[in-house]
Coordinates of C-alpha atoms in Angstrom, one line a residue:
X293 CA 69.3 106.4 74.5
X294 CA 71.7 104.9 77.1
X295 CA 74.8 106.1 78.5
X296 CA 77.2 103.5 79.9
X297 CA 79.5 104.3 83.3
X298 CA 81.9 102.6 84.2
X299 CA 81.2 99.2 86.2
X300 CA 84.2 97.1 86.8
X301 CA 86.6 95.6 89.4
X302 CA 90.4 95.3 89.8
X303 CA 89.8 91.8 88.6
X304 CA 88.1 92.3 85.7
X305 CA 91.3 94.7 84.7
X306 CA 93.7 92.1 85.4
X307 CA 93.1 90.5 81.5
X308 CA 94.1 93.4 79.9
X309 CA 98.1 93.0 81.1
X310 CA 98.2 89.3 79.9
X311 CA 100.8 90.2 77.7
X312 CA 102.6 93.1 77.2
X313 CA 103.3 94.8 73.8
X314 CA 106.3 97.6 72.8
X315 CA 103.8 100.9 73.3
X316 CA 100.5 101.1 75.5
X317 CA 98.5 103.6 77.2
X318 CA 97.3 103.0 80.6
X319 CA 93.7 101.3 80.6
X320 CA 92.6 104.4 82.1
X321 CA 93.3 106.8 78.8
X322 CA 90.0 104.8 76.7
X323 CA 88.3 104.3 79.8
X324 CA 88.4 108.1 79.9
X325 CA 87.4 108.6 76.3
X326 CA 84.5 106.1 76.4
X327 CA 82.7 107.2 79.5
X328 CA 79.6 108.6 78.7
X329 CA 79.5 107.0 75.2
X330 CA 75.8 105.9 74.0
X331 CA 75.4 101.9 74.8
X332 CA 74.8 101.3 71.6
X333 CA 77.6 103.1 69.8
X334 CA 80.4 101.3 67.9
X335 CA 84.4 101.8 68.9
X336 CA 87.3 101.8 66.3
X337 CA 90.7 102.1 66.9
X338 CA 92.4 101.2 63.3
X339 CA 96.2 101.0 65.5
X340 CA 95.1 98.3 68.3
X341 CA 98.3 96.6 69.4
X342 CA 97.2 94.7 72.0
X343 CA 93.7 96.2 72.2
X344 CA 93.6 98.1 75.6
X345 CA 90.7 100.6 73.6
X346 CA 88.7 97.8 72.8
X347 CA 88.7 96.1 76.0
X348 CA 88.2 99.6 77.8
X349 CA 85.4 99.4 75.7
X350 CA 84.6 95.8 77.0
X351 CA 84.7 96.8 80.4
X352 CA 82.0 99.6 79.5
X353 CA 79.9 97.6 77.3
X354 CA 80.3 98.4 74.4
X355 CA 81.2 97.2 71.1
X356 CA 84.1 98.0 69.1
X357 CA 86.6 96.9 66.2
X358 CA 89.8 96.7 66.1
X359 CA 92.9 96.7 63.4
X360 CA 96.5 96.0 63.6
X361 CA 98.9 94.7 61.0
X362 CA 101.2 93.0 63.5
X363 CA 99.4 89.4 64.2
X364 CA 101.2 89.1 68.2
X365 CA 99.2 92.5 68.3
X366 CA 95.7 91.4 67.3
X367 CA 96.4 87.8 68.8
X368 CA 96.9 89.4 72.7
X369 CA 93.6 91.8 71.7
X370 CA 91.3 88.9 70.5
X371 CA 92.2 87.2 73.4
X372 CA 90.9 90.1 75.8
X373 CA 88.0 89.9 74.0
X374 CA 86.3 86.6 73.9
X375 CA 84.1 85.3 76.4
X376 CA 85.6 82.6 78.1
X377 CA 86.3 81.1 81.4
X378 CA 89.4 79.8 83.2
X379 CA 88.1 76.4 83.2
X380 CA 88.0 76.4 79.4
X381 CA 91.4 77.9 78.7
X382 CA 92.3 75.6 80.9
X383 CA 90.6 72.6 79.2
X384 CA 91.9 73.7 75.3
X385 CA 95.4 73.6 76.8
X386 CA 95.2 70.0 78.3
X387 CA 93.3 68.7 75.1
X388 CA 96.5 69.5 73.0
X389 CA 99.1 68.7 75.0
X390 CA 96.9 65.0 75.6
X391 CA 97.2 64.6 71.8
X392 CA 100.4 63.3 70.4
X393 CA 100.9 66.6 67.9
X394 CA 103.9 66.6 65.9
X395 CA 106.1 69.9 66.4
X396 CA 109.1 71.3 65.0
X397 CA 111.6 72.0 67.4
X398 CA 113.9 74.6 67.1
X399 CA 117.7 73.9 67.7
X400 CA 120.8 76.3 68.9
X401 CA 122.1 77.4 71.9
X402 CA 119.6 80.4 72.3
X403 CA 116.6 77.2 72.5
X404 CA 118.6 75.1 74.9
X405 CA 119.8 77.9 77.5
X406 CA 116.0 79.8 77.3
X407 CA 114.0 76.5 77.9
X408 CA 114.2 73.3 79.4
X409 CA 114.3 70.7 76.7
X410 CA 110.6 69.0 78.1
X411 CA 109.4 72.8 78.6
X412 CA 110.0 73.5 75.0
X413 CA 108.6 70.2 73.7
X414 CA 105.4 71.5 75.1
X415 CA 105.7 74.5 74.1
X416 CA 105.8 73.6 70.6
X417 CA 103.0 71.3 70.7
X418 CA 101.1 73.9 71.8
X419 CA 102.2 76.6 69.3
X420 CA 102.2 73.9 66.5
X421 CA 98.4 73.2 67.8
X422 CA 96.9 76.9 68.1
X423 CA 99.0 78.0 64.2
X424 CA 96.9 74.4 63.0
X425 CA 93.2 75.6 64.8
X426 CA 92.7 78.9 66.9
X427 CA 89.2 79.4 65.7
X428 CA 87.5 78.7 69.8
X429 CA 87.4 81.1 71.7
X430 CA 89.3 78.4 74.6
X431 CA 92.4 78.4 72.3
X432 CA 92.2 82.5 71.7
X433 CA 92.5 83.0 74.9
X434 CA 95.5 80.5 75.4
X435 CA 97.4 81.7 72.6
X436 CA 97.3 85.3 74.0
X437 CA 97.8 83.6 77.6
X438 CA 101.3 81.8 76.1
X439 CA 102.3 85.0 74.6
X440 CA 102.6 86.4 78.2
X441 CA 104.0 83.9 79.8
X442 CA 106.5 82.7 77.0
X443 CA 109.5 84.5 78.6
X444 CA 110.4 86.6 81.8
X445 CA 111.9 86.9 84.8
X446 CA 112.7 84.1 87.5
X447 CA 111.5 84.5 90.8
X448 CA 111.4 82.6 94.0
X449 CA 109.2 80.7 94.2
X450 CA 106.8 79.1 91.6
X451 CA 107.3 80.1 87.8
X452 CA 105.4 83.0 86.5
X453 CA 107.0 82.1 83.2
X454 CA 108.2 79.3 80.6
X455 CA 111.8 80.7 80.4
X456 CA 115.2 81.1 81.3
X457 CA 115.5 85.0 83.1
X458 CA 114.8 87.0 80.5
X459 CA 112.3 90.4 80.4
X460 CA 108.7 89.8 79.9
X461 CA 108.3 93.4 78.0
X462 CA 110.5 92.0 75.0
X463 CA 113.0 89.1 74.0
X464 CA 116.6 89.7 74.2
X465 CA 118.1 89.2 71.0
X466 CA 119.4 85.5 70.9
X467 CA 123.5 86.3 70.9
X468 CA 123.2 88.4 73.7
X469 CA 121.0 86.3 75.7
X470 CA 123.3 83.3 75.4
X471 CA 126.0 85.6 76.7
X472 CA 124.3 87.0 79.8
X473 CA 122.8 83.3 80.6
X474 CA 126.7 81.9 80.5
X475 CA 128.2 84.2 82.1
X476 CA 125.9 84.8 85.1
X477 CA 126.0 80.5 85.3
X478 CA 121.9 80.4 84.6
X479 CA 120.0 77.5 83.5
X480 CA 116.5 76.9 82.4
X481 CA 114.5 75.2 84.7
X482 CA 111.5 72.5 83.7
X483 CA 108.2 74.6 83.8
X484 CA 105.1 72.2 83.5
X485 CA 103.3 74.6 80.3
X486 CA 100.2 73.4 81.7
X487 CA 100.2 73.9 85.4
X488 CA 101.5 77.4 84.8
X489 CA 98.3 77.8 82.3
X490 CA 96.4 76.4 85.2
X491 CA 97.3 79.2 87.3
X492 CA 97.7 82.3 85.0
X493 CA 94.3 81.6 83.7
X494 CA 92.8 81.7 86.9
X495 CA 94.1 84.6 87.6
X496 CA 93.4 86.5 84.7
X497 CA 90.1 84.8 83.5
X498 CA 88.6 84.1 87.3
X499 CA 86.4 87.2 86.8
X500 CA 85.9 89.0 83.9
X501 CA 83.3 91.4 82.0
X502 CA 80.6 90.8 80.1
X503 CA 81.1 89.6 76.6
X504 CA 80.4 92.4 74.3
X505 CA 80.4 92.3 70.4
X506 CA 83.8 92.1 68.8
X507 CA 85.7 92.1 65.9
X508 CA 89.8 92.5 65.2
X509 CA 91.4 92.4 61.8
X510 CA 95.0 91.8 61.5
X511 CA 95.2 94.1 58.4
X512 CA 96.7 97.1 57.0
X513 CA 94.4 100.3 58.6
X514 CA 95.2 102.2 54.8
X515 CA 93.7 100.0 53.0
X516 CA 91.1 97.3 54.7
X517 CA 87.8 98.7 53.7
X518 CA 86.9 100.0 56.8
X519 CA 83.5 101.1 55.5
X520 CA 82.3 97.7 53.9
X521 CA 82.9 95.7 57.6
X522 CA 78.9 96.6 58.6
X523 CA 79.2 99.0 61.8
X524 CA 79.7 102.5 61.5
X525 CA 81.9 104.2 64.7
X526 CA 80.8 107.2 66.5
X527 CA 84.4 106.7 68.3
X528 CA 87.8 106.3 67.5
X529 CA 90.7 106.4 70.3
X530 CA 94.0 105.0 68.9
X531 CA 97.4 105.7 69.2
X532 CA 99.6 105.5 66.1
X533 CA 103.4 104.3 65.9
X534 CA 105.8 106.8 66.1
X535 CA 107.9 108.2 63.5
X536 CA 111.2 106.3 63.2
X537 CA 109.5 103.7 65.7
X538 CA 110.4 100.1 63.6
X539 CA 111.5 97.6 66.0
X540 CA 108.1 96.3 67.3
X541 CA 108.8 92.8 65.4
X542 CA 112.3 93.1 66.0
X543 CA 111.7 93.5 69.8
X544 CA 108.9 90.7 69.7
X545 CA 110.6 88.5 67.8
X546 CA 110.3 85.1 70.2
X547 CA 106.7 86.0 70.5
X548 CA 106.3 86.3 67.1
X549 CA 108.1 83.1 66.3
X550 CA 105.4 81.6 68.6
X551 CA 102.8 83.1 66.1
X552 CA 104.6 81.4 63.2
X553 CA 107.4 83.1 62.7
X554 CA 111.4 82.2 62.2
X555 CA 113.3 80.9 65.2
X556 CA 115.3 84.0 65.1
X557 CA 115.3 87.7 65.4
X558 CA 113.8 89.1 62.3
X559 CA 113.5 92.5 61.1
X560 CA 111.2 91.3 58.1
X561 CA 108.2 94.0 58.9
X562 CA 104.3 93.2 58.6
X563 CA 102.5 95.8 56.0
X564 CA 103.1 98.7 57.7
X565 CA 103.7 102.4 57.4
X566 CA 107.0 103.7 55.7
X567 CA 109.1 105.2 58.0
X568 CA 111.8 106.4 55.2
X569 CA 110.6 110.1 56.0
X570 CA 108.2 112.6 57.8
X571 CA 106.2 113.5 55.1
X572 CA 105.5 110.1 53.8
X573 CA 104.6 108.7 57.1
X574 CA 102.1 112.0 57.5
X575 CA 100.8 111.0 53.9
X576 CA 100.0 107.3 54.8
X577 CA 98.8 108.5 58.3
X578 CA 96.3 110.7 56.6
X579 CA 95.0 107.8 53.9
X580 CA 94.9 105.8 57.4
X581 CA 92.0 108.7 58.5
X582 CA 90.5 109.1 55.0
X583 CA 89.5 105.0 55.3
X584 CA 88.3 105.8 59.4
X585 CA 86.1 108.8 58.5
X586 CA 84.7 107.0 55.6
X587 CA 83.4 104.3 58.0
X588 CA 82.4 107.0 61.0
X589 CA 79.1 108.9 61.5
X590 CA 78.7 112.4 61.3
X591 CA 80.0 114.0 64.2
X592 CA 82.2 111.1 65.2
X593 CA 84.9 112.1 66.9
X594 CA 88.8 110.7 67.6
X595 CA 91.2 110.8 70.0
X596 CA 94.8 110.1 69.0
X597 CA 98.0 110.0 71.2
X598 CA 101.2 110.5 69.1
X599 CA 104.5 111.2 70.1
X600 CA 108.2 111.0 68.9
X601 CA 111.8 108.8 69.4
X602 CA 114.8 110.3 69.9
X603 CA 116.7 109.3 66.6
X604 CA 114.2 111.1 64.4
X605 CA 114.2 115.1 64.6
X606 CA 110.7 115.7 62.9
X607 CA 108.5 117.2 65.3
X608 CA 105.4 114.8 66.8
X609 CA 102.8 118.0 66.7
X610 CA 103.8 118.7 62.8
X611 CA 103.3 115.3 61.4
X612 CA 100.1 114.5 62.8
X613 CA 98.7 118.0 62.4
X614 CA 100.4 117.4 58.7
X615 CA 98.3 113.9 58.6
X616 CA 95.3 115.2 59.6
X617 CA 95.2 118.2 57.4
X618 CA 96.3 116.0 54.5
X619 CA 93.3 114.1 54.8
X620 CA 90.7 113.6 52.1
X621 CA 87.6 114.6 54.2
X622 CA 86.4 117.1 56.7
X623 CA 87.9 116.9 60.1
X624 CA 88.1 119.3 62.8
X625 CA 90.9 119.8 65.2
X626 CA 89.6 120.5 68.6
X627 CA 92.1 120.7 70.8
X628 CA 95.7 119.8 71.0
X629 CA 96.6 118.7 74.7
X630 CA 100.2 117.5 76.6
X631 CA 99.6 114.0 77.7
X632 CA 102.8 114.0 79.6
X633 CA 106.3 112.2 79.0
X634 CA 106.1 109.3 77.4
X635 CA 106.9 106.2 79.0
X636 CA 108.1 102.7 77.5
X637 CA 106.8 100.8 80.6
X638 CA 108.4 98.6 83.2
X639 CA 110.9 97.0 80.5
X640 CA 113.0 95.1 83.2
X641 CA 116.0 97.1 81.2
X642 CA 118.2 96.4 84.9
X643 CA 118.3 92.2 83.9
X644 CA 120.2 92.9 80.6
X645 CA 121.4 96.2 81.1
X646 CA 119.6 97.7 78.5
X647 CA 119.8 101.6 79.2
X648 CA 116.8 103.8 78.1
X649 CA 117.0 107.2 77.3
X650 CA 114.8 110.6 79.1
X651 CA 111.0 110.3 77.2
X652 CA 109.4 112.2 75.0
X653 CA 106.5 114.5 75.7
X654 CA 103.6 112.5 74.2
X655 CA 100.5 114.5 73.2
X656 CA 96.7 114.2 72.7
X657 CA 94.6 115.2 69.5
X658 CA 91.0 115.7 69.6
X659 CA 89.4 115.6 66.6
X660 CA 86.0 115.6 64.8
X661 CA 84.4 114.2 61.8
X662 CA 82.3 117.6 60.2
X663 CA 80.5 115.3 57.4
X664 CA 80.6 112.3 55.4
X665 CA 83.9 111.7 53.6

């Protein structure tokens, strides 16, 4: 049997921030988790969001699966995962903005101060294109490209992104954006979609690892049928949401208008878990690890980061130990370890004056599988 180390570059890294997504743990936590793992072991992690586990587990070799019910999360994770070069996200990006497509194109102040009228033409071409046909793994990669680049800050120089100023880390509701942009006297600027493709995909798809087995589901972790999908996972390394943590479509909304969604901020949720109280979100937490264990090895064991928000008093440590306990098979809790405060990452929060408040101690579970569920 094999054991993988880690091999990879500062490049290679590079494709896993092409978009960035509410909550993520640094690279380095799977990386971590997955050194040492067999080569020919199989990866799970049933909460991807924008699949920095399974492309830690890229980067090592190794195959993995990953699950998200939010489809801006398993769109950025898909397109870390396929094997693809610059030259032909490039290429998928030029073929449909050669074609004449027809596009729907959203009207309102909000669309006319965030993008330049031809800027936004393209840009729905290209999102009416990829909704029609992402099945290549060309236009998988572009679609998670766009996602990154489909608003952020203005900076001298040439664009880094398709918008008015706005923070790349989420999408300022549309009221208040139309407010800050009149105000401080800003206009969108015409951004050529596919010269700025051009040059984000070289950057993040110049050099990257070796294509590895994949699969992502955008599906509910409680009830997809984790143990009919073929592959059974000696590893599991997710992180949950948090309890009382709702606003990941909400804070995503442009990005998730761009995966088909309304042209406006929506708090119309994807199947997920029920937030309405601790010990239902512990309940449907622990059908969540009934359905992993029933598709894990003996022995297979999981690490889960979870942590808490500052509007819900229920204690982080209690619910998961709750979920985990409450669990219709045998697991064993190992160990139970401070990861350190948790951080929302850079969220630009100075550009609209957003203020965040102190974080939350986020911690680590290890856990194993005793036997067959």
């Amino acid at each position: 049997m094999v054991f993988r180390v880690r091999e990879s570059s500062l490049e290679q890294e590079r494709l896993n921030a092409i978009c960035p997504y509410f909550t993520m743990f640094p690279l380095s936590v799977p990386v971590k988790q997955l050194a040492g793992v067999a080569s020919d072991a199989w990866v799970l992690d049933p909460f991807c969001g924008r699949g920095s586990t399974n492309y830690a587990a890229r980067l090592l070799g190794l195959r993995s699966v990953g699950v998200d019910s939010n489809p801006v999360a398993t769109a950025i994770a898909e397109g870390k995962l396929v094997n693809v070069s610059a030259d032909e996200v490039e290429t998928a990006c030029a073929e449909i903005l050669a074609c004449d497509t027809a596009a729907t194109i959203p009207e309102g102040d909000f669309w006319s101060l965030c993008y330049h009228p031809k800027t936004l033409t393209e840009l729905c071409r290209l999102r009416s294109a990829l909704l029609n046909d992402c099945r290549s793994p060309g236009r998988k990669a572009l679609r998670a490209l766009i996602l990154g680049i489909l608003h952020g800050p203005r900076n001298k120089g040439a664009p880094g992104y398709l918008s008015n100023q706005m923070p790349r880390t989420y999408a300022a509701k549309p009221d208040y954006a139309v407010r800050f942009w009149t105000k401080n006297i800003l206009s969108p600027i015409y951004v050529d979609s596919l010269e700025l493709v051009r040059r984000k995909a070289r950057h993040y798809f110049a050099s990257t690892p070796v294509g590895v087995p994949f699969r992502v589901y955008c599906e509910d972790s409680r009830t997809l049928k984790l143990a009919t999908l073929g592959n059974r996972f000696s590893v599991v390394v997710t992180s949950p949401p948090y309890f009382g943590m709702r606003t990941y479509v909400p804070d995503q909304w442009l990005r998730y208008w761009f995966m088909g969604g309304p042209p406006t901020t929506t708090y119309r949720q994807p199947s997920q878990l029920s937030h309405g109280s601790a010990m239902d979100f512990a309940e449907q937490l622990a059908a969540v690890w009934t359905n992993v264990a029933g598709a894990c090895t003996p022995g297979a064991r999981m690490m889960i980061r979870f942590g808490g928000i500052h509007d819900r008093r229920a204690r982080p440590k209690d619910i998961m130990l709750d979920a985990l306990h409450g669990a219709r098979c045998k697991l064993r809790i190992l160990t139970v370890r401070s990861a350190g405060l948790s951080s929302r990452g850079k969220r630009q929060a100075d550009q609209f004056k957003r203020t965040l408040r102190t974080p939350i101690e986020e911690l680590d579970f290890y856990v194993r599988l005793e036997e067959p569920s």
